[in-house]
mmCIF file of C-alpha atoms in Angstrom:
data_model
loop_
_atom_site.group_PDB
_atom_site.id
_atom_site.type_symbol
_atom_site.label_atom_id
_atom_site.label_comp_id
_atom_site.label_asym_id
_atom_site.label_seq_id
_atom_site.Cartn_x
_atom_site.Cartn_y
_atom_site.Cartn_z
ATOM 1 C CA MET I 1 124.590 130.986 325.290
ATOM 2 C CA ASP I 2 124.481 132.420 328.801
ATOM 3 C CA PHE I 3 127.099 134.380 330.676
ATOM 4 C CA LEU I 4 128.910 131.397 332.222
ATOM 5 C CA ASP I 5 128.850 129.480 328.957
ATOM 6 C CA GLU I 6 130.680 132.383 327.326
ATOM 7 C CA PHE I 7 133.444 132.180 329.914
ATOM 8 C CA VAL I 8 133.770 128.420 329.600
ATOM 9 C CA ALA I 9 133.762 128.604 325.795
ATOM 10 C CA VAL I 10 136.818 130.891 325.752
ATOM 11 C CA ARG I 11 139.950 128.912 324.933
ATOM 12 C CA GLU I 12 143.504 130.221 324.904
ATOM 13 C CA THR I 13 146.681 128.289 324.266
ATOM 14 C CA ALA I 14 150.290 129.137 325.080
ATOM 15 C CA SER I 15 153.584 127.313 324.695
ATOM 16 C CA ALA I 16 156.886 127.375 326.530
ATOM 17 C CA ALA I 17 160.289 125.667 326.370
ATOM 18 C CA ASN I 18 160.532 126.231 322.621
ATOM 19 C CA GLY I 19 157.136 124.619 322.031
ATOM 20 C CA LEU I 20 157.814 121.489 324.065
ATOM 21 C CA VAL I 21 155.039 122.381 326.524
ATOM 22 C CA THR I 22 151.604 123.610 325.404
ATOM 23 C CA VAL I 23 148.791 124.541 327.754
ATOM 24 C CA GLU I 24 145.144 125.368 327.029
ATOM 25 C CA VAL I 25 142.825 127.078 329.512
ATOM 26 C CA ASP I 26 139.235 128.271 329.406
ATOM 27 C CA GLY I 27 137.860 131.631 330.486
ATOM 28 C CA THR I 28 137.496 130.473 334.079
ATOM 29 C CA SER I 29 141.240 129.664 334.129
ATOM 30 C CA ASP I 30 140.605 125.934 334.261
ATOM 31 C CA LEU I 31 143.270 123.858 332.573
ATOM 32 C CA THR I 32 141.597 122.154 329.605
ATOM 33 C CA ALA I 33 144.655 120.618 327.916
ATOM 34 C CA LEU I 34 148.316 119.991 328.588
ATOM 35 C CA LYS I 35 150.491 118.696 325.768
ATOM 36 C CA LEU I 36 154.054 117.604 326.352
ATOM 37 C CA ASP I 37 156.330 116.907 323.424
ATOM 38 C CA PRO I 38 158.247 113.683 324.218
ATOM 39 C CA ARG I 39 161.447 115.749 324.160
ATOM 40 C CA ALA I 40 160.075 117.752 327.122
ATOM 41 C CA LEU I 41 160.787 114.726 329.296
ATOM 42 C CA ARG I 42 164.495 115.395 328.768
ATOM 43 C CA LEU I 43 164.127 118.619 330.753
ATOM 44 C CA SER I 44 164.898 118.577 334.449
ATOM 45 C CA THR I 45 161.856 118.450 336.702
ATOM 46 C CA ALA I 46 162.473 122.087 337.672
ATOM 47 C CA GLU I 47 162.685 123.163 334.020
ATOM 48 C CA LEU I 48 159.564 121.204 333.104
ATOM 49 C CA ALA I 49 157.624 122.634 336.038
ATOM 50 C CA GLU I 50 158.729 126.173 335.136
ATOM 51 C CA ALA I 51 157.747 125.651 331.483
ATOM 52 C CA ILE I 52 154.279 124.443 332.519
ATOM 53 C CA ARG I 53 153.840 127.415 334.892
ATOM 54 C CA GLU I 54 155.022 129.829 332.187
ATOM 55 C CA ALA I 55 152.690 128.426 329.515
ATOM 56 C CA PHE I 56 149.787 128.277 331.968
ATOM 57 C CA GLY I 57 150.349 131.875 333.063
ATOM 58 C CA GLN I 58 150.425 133.141 329.483
ATOM 59 C CA ALA I 59 147.325 131.181 328.452
ATOM 60 C CA ARG I 60 145.460 132.229 331.607
ATOM 61 C CA ALA I 61 146.254 135.917 331.076
ATOM 62 C CA ALA I 62 145.059 135.759 327.467
ATOM 63 C CA ALA I 63 141.882 133.857 328.416
ATOM 64 C CA GLN I 64 141.059 136.273 331.219
ATOM 65 C CA GLN I 65 141.516 139.220 328.896
ATOM 66 C CA ARG I 66 139.134 137.680 326.346
ATOM 67 C CA ALA I 67 136.651 136.615 329.012
ATOM 68 C CA THR I 68 136.459 140.070 330.539
ATOM 69 C CA GLN I 69 135.473 141.453 327.146
ATOM 70 C CA ALA I 70 132.195 139.537 327.525
ATOM 71 C CA ILE I 71 131.295 141.317 330.759
ATOM 72 C CA PRO I 72 130.196 144.673 329.288
ATOM 73 C CA GLU I 73 127.735 142.943 326.953
ATOM 74 C CA VAL I 74 126.114 141.154 329.860
ATOM 75 C CA LEU I 75 125.902 144.339 331.887
ATOM 76 C CA LYS I 76 124.016 145.989 329.014
ATOM 77 C CA GLN I 77 121.164 143.524 329.412
ATOM 78 C CA ASP I 78 117.802 144.828 330.486
ATOM 79 C CA PRO I 79 117.581 144.709 334.321
ATOM 80 C CA LEU I 80 114.267 142.862 333.997
ATOM 81 C CA GLU I 81 116.036 140.173 331.969
ATOM 82 C CA LEU I 82 118.730 139.901 334.643
ATOM 83 C CA ASN I 83 116.033 139.698 337.339
ATOM 84 C CA GLY I 84 114.423 136.899 335.367
ATOM 85 C CA LEU I 85 117.742 135.067 335.179
ATOM 86 C CA ILE I 86 118.259 135.483 338.926
ATOM 87 C CA ASP I 87 114.727 134.215 339.596
ATOM 88 C CA LYS I 88 115.369 131.182 337.361
ATOM 89 C CA VAL I 89 118.630 130.369 339.150
ATOM 90 C CA LYS I 90 116.855 130.697 342.509
ATOM 91 C CA ALA I 91 113.974 128.468 341.391
ATOM 92 C CA ASP I 92 116.383 125.858 340.021
ATOM 93 C CA THR I 93 118.393 125.946 343.248
ATOM 94 C CA ASP I 94 115.246 125.634 345.364
ATOM 95 C CA ALA I 95 114.062 122.670 343.287
ATOM 96 C CA GLU I 96 117.423 120.928 343.618
ATOM 97 C CA MET I 97 117.500 121.583 347.355
ATOM 98 C CA ASN I 98 113.972 120.179 347.754
ATOM 99 C CA GLU I 99 114.974 117.075 345.808
ATOM 100 C CA LEU I 100 118.074 116.657 347.983
ATOM 101 C CA LEU I 101 116.049 117.076 351.182
ATOM 102 C CA SER I 102 113.514 114.536 349.950
ATOM 103 C CA THR I 103 116.308 112.036 349.282
ATOM 104 C CA VAL I 104 117.839 112.664 352.710
ATOM 105 C CA ASN I 105 114.442 112.165 354.376
ATOM 106 C CA GLU I 106 113.899 108.941 352.470
ATOM 107 C CA LEU I 107 117.336 107.650 353.502
ATOM 108 C CA SER I 108 116.659 108.642 357.091
ATOM 109 C CA LEU I 109 113.389 106.679 357.096
ATOM 110 C CA ARG I 110 115.143 103.645 355.641
ATOM 111 C CA LEU I 111 117.840 103.833 358.309
ATOM 112 C CA ASP I 112 115.207 104.062 361.033
ATOM 113 C CA ARG I 113 113.501 100.936 359.641
ATOM 114 C CA LEU I 114 116.821 99.087 359.512
ATOM 115 C CA LYS I 115 117.610 100.022 363.112
ATOM 116 C CA ARG I 116 114.261 98.626 364.274
ATOM 117 C CA GLN I 117 114.878 95.231 362.693
#
């Protein structure tokens, strides 16, 4: 599991409005689940919105705290290993960019042929 996978794998859940609203977020603070008890729909829109914000804020804070605990472990990695990871990311990015440029060139050639017809 790499560094980003560890962040994404973190899951924290929090509830608000006496458990009527439950929110789950990952370590990147992305909302991964929102559960509304049917009784939550009896709340006013302002109360429901506040409950969602409250639950989200609590879950996000807990997830960020857990996610930041992973950072020291990554920083302890051998610099050569980190350089290798950076080189791999660069090579992958270069390969994807070359593939994208190739596709764009191919589309450009097709458009030129269509214009000539």
